[in-house]
Short mmCIF file of C-alpha atoms and ligand atoms in Angstrom, two decimals:
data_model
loop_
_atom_site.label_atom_id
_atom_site.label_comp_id
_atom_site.label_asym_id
_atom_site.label_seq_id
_atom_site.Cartn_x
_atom_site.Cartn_y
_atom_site.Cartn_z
CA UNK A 1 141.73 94.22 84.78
CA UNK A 2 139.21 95.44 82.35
CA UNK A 3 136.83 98.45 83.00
CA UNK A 4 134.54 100.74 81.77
CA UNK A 5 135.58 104.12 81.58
CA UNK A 6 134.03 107.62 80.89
CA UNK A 7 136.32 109.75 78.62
CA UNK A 8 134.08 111.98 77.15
CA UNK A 9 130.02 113.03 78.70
CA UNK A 10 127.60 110.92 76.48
CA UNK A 11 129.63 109.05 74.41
CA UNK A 12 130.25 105.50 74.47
CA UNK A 13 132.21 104.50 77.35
CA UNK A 14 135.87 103.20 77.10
CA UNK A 15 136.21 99.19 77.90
CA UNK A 16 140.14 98.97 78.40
CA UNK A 17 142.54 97.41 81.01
CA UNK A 18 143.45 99.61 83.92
CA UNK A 19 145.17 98.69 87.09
CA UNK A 20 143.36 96.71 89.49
CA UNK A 21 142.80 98.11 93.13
CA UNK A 22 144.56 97.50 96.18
CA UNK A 23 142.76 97.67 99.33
CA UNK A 24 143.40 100.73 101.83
CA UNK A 25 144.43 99.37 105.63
CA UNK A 26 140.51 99.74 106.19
CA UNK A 27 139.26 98.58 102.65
CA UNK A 28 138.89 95.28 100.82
CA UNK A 29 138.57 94.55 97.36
CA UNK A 30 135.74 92.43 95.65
CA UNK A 31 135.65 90.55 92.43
CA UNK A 32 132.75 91.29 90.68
CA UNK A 33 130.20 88.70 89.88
CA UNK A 34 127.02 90.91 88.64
CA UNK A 35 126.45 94.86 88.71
CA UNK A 36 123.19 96.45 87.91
CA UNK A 37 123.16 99.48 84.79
CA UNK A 38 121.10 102.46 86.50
CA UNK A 39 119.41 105.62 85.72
CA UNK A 40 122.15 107.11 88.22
CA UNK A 41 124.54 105.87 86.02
CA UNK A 42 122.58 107.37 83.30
CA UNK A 43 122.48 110.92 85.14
CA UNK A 44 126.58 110.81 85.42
CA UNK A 45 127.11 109.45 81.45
CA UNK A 46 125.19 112.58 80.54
CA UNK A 47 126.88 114.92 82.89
CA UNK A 48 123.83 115.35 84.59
CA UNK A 49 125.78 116.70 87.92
CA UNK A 50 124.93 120.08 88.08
CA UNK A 51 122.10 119.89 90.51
CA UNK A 52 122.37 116.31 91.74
CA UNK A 53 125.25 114.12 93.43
CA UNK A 54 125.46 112.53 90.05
CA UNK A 55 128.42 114.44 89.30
CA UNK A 56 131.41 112.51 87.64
CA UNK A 57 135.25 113.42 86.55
CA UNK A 58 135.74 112.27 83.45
CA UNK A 59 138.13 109.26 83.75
CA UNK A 60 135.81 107.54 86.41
CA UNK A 61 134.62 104.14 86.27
CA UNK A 62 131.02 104.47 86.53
CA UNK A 63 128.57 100.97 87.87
CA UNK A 64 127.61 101.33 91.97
CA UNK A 65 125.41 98.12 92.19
CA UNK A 66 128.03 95.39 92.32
CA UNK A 67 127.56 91.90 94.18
CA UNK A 68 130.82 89.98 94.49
CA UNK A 69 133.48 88.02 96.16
CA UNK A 70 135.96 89.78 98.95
CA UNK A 71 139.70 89.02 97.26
CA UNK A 72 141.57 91.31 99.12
CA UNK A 73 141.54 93.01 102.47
CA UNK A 74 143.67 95.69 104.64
CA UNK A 75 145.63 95.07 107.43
CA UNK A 76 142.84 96.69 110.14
CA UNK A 77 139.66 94.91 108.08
CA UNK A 78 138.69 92.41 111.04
CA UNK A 79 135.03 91.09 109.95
CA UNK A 80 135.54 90.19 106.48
CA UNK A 81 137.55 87.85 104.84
CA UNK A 82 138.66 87.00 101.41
CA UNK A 83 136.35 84.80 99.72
CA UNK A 84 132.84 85.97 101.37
CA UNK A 85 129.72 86.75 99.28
CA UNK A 86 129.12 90.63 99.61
CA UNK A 87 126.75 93.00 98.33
CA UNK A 88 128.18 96.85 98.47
CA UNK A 89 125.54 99.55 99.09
CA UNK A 90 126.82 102.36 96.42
CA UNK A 91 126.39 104.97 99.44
CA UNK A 92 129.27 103.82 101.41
CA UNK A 93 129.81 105.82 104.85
CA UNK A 94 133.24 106.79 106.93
CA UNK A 95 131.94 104.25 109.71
CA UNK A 96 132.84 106.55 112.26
CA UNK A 97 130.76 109.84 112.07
CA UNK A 98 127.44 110.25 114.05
CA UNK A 99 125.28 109.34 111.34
CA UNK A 100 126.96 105.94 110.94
CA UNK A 101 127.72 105.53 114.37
CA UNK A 102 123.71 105.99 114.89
CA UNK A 103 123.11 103.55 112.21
CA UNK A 104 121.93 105.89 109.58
CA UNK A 105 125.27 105.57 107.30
CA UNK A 106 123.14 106.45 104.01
CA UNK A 107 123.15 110.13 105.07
CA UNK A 108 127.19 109.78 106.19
CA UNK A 109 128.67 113.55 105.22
CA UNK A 110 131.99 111.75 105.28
CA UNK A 111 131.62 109.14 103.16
CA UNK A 112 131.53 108.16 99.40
CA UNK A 113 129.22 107.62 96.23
CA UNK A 114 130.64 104.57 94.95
CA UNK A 115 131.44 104.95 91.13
CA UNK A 116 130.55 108.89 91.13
CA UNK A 117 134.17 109.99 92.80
CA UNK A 118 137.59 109.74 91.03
CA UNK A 119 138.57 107.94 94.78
CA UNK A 120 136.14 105.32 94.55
CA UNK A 121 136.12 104.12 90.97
CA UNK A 122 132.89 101.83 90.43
CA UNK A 123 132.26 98.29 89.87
CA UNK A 124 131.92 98.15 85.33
CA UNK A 125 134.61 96.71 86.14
CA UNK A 126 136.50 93.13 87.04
CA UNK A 127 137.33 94.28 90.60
CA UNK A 128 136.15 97.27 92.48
CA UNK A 129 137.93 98.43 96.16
CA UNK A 130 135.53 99.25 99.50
CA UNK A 131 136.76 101.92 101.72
CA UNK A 132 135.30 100.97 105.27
CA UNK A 133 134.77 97.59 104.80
CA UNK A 134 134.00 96.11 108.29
CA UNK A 135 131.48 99.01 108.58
CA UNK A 136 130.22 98.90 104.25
CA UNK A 137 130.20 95.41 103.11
CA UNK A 138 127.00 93.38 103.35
CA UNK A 139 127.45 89.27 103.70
CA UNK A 140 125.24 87.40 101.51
CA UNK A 141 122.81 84.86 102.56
CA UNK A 142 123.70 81.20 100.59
CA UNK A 143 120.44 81.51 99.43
CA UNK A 144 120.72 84.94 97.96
CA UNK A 145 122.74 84.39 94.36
CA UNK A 146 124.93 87.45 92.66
CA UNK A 147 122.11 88.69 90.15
CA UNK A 148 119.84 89.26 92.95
CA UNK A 149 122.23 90.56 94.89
CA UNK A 150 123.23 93.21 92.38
CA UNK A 151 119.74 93.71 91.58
CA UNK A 152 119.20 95.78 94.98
CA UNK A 153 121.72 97.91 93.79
CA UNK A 154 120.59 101.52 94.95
CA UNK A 155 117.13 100.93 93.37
CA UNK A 156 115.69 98.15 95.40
CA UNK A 157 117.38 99.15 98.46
CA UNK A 158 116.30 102.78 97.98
CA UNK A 159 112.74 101.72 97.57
CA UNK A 160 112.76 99.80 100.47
CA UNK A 161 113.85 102.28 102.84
CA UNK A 162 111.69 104.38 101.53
CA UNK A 163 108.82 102.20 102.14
CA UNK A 164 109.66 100.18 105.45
CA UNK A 165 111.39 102.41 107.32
CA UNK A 166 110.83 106.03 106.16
CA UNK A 167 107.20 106.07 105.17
CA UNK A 168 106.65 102.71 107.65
CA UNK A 169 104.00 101.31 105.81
CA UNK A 170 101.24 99.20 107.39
CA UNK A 171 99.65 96.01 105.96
CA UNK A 172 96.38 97.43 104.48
CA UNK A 173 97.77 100.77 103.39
CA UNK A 174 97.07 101.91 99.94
CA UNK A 175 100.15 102.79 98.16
CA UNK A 176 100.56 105.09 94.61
CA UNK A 177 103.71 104.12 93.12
CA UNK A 178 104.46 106.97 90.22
CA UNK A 179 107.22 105.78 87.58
CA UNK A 180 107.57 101.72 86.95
CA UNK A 181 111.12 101.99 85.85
CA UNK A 182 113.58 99.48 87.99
CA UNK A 183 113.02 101.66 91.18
CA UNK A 184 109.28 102.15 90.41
CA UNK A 185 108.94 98.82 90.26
CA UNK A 186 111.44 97.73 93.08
CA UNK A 187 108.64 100.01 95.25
CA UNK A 188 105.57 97.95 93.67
CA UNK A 189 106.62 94.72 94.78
CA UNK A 190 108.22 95.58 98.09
CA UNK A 191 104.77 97.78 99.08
CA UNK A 192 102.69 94.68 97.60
CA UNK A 193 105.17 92.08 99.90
CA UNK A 194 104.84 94.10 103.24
CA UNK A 195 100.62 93.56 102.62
CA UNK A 196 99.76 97.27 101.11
CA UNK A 197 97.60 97.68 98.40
CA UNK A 198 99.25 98.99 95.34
CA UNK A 199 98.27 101.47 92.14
CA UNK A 200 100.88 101.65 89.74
CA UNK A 201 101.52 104.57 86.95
CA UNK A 202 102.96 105.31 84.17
CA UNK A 203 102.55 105.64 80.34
CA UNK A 204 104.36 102.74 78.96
CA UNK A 205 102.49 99.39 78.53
CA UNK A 206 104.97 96.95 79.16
CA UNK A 207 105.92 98.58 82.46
CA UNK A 208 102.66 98.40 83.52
CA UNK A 209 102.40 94.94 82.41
CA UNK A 210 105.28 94.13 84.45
CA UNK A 211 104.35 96.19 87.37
CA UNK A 212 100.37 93.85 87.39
CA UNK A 213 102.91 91.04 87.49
CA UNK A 214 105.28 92.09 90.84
CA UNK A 215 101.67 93.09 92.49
CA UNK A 216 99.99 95.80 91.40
CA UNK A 217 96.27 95.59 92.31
CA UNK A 218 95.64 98.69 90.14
CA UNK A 219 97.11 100.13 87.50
CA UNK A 220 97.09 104.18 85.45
CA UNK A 221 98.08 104.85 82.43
CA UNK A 222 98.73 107.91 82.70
CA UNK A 223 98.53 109.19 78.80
CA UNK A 224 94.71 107.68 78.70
CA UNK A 225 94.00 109.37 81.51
CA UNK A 226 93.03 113.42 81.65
CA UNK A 227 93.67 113.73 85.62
CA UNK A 228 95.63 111.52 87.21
CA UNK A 229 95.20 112.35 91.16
CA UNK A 230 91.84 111.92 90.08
CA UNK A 231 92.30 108.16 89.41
CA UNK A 232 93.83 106.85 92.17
CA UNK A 233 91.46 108.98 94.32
CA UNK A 234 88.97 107.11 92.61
CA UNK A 235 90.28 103.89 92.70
CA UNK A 236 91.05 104.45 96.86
CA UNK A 237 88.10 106.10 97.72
CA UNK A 238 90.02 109.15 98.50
CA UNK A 239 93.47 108.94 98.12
CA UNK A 240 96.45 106.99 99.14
CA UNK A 241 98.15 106.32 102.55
CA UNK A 242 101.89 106.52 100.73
CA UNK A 243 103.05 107.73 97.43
CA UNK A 244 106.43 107.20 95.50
CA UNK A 245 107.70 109.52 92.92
CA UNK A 246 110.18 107.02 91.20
CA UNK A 247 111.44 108.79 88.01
CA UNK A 248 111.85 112.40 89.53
CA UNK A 249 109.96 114.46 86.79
CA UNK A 250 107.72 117.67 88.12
CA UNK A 251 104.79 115.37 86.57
CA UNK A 252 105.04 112.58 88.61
CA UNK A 253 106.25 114.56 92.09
CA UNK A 254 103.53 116.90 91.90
CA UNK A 255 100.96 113.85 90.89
CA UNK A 256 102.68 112.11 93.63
CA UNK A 257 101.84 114.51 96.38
CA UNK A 258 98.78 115.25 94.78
CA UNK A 259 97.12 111.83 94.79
CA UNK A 260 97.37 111.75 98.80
CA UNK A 261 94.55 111.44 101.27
CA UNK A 262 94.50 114.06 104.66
CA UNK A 263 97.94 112.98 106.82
CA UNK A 264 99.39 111.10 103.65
CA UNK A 265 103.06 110.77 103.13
CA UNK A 266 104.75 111.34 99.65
CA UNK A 267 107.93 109.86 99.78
CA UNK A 268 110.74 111.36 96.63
CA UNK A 269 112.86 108.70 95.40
CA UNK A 270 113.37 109.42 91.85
CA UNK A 271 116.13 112.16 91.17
CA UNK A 272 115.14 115.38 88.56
CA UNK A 273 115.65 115.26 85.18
CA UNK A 274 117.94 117.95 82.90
CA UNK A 275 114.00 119.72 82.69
CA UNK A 276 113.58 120.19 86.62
CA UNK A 277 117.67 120.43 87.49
CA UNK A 278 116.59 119.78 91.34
CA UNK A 279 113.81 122.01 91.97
CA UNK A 280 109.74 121.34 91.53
CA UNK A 281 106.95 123.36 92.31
CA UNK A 282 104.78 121.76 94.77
CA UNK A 283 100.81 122.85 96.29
CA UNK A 284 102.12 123.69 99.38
CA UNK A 285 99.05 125.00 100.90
CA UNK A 286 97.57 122.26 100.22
CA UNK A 287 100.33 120.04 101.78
CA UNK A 288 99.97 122.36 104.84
CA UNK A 289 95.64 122.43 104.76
CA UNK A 290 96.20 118.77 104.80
CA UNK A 291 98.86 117.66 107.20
CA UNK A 292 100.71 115.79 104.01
CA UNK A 293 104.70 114.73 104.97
CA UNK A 294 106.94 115.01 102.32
CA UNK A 295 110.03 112.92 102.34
CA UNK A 296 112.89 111.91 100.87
CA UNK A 297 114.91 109.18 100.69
CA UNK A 298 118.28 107.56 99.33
CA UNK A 299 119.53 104.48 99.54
CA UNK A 300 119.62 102.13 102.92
CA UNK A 301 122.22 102.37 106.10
CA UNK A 302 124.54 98.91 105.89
CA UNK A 303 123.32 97.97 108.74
CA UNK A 304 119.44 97.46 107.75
CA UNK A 305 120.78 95.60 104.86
CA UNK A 306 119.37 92.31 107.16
CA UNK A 307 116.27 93.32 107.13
CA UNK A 308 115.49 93.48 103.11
CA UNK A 309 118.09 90.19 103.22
CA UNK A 310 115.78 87.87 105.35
CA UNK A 311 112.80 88.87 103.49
CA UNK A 312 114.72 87.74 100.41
CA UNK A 313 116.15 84.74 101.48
CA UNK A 314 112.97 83.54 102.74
CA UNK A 315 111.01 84.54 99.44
CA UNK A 316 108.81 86.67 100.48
CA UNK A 317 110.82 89.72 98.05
CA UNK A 318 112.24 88.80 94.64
CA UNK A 319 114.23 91.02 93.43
CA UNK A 320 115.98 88.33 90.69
CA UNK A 321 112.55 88.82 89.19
CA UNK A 322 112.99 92.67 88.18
CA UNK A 323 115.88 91.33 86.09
CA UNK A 324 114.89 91.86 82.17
CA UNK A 325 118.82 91.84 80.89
CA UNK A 326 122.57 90.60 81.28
CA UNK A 327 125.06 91.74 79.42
CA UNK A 328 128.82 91.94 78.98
CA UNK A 329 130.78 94.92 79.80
CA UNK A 330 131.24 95.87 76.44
CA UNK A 331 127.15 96.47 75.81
CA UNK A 332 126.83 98.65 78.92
CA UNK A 333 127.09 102.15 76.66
CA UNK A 334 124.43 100.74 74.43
CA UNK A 335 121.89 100.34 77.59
CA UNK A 336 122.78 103.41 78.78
CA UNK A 337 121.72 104.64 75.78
CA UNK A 338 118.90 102.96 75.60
CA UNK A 339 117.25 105.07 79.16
CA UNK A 340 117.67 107.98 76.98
CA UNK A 341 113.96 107.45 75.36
CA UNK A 342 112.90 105.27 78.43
CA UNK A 343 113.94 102.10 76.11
CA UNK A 344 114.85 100.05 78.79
CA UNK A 345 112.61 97.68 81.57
CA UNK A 346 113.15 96.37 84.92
CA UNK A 347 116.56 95.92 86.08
CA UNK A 348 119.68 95.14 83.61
CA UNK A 349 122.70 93.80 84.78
CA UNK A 350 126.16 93.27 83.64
CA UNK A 351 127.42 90.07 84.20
CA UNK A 352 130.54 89.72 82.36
CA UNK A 353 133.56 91.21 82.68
CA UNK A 354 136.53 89.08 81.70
CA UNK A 355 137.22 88.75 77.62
ZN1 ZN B 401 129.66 108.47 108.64
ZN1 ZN B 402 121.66 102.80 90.99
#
């Protein structure tokens, strides 16, 4: 089968044949019909793994946002069969530690990063396996297609556990989102969709654009303006309920927390850059003087997955409509490259894999 493959921190990535997986007793293996490109992916092609869990062998296929069919499956798999529609959440848990047991599998100490670890090669490729797949594999909806699907990947899923069931935001609630890169967006529309009122930021135009266009009520640019807690104080009348840091710069997390009102709750979804390696300096007596909670949050337990899927299926999210790009395997090094300088919009997929 073909895959992508990192042979050398960024350059280009190698598109060559490699064996195809088998499935483990537990595991299946799913043909992949659409995988979203991500800043994550972007964190590992640079060797960005120093601080984060973004750390990647060279040799690994990278891609952890795949939507498929099941092809194969082990002996012991007993709820999935070959030919069902699957989405795989990229943090994939052991199934049978406390966390997953408990239903919070996204926080599973046992489990895997799919595409980050050399023993769970990612899906930039034609076929990718799943360890755990009665517990990990997430049946699709008819109604849900494979780009939409793959356009949850850890971004939209992320963002919604962030919002829904971390921060549990209320209908009314008036929600900062900081960053409109896919995640930043992801968070606009899914805050707008559960009946919160939503300020966007950040310091590109056509992100904003698109952000007005998922349901932003309000929007900063941040370059044109000189304070921006300031802003969204003043567009809230004193602050917001809930605030996302999306893009994980000490900018935007300390605006984040910043632009809160008394008992506000900044939630940390984007991961640091190579300029913060993990660490940012927050006003901590001011958090304290003013009862703020500070979260964070990655990805979404497998079995929440219905949740987000009903509210798709029935229309009220869209993630399809993130989607800015497809593109063959061979053109995923060039939009990798492209997050470099923030080049890219929305969510970009690859959707063909084959020659
Ligand atoms: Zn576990
Ligand atoms: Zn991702």
């Amino acid at each position: 089968m073909r895959a992508a493959v990192l042979e050398s921190y960024d350059e280009p990535l190698a598109v060559r044949d490699c064996d195809p997986p088998t499935p483990d007793p537990d595991g299946a293996v799913v043909a992949v019909e659409a995988c979203g490109i991500c800043r994550s992916d972007w964190h590992a092609w640079q060797g960005h793994g120093d601080w984060a869990d973004d750390d990647v062998p060279i040799g690994q296929v990278l891609g952890h946002e795949p939507a498929g069919r099941v092809v194969e499956t082990g002996d012991r798999v007993t709820t999935v069969s070959s030919g069902d529609r699957v989405v795989v959440p990229f943090n994939l848990g052991d199934g049978t530690c406390g966390y997953c047991r408990n239903g919070h599998g996204n926080v599973c100490t046992g489990g895997w990063a799919l595409g980050f670890e050399s023993d769970v090669p990612g899906a930039f490729a034609e076929r990718v396996a799943v360890p755990q797949a009665d517990y990990n594999l997430v049946g699709l909806p008819d109604s849900v297609d494979f780009d939409a699907a793959a356009a949850l990947g850890c971004r939209y899923v992320t963002a919604f556990h962030a919002l829904a069931h971390r921060a549990d935001i209320a209908a009314g609630d008036r929600v900062a989102v900081h960053g409109c890169g896919g995640l930043g967006l992801a968070a606009v529309q899914i805050a707008s969709a559960l009946g919160a009122s939503v300020i966007a930021v950040d310091i590109r135009e056509d992100p904003l654009a698109m952000a007005r266009d998922v349901g932003a009520n309000t929007v900063v640019d941040a370059s044109a303006v000189a304070d921006v807690p300031a802003a969204i104080e003043a567009e809230t009348d004193g602050g917001a309920e809930v605030s996302v840091d999306a893009l994980g710069r000490a900018e935007t997390c300390r605006n984040s927390v910043r632009c809160l009102r008394p008992r506000g709750t900044h939630v940390q979804v984007g991961l640091t850059t190579d300029a913060e390696r993990g660490e940012v300096a927050l006003p901590t007596d001011w958090i304290t003087r003013w009862d703020i909670d500070v979260l964070g949050s990655r990805g979404m337990p497998p079995s929440r997955y219905d949740d987000l899927l009903r509210l798709v299926a029935d229309g009220t999210l869209n993630p399809g409509a993130l989607v800015t790009r497809r593109v063959a395997l061979e053109a995923v090094s060039e939009r990798l490259a492209a997050m470099t300088d923030y080049g890219t919009d929305g969510i970009e997929l690859v959707t063909e894999f084959g020659r």
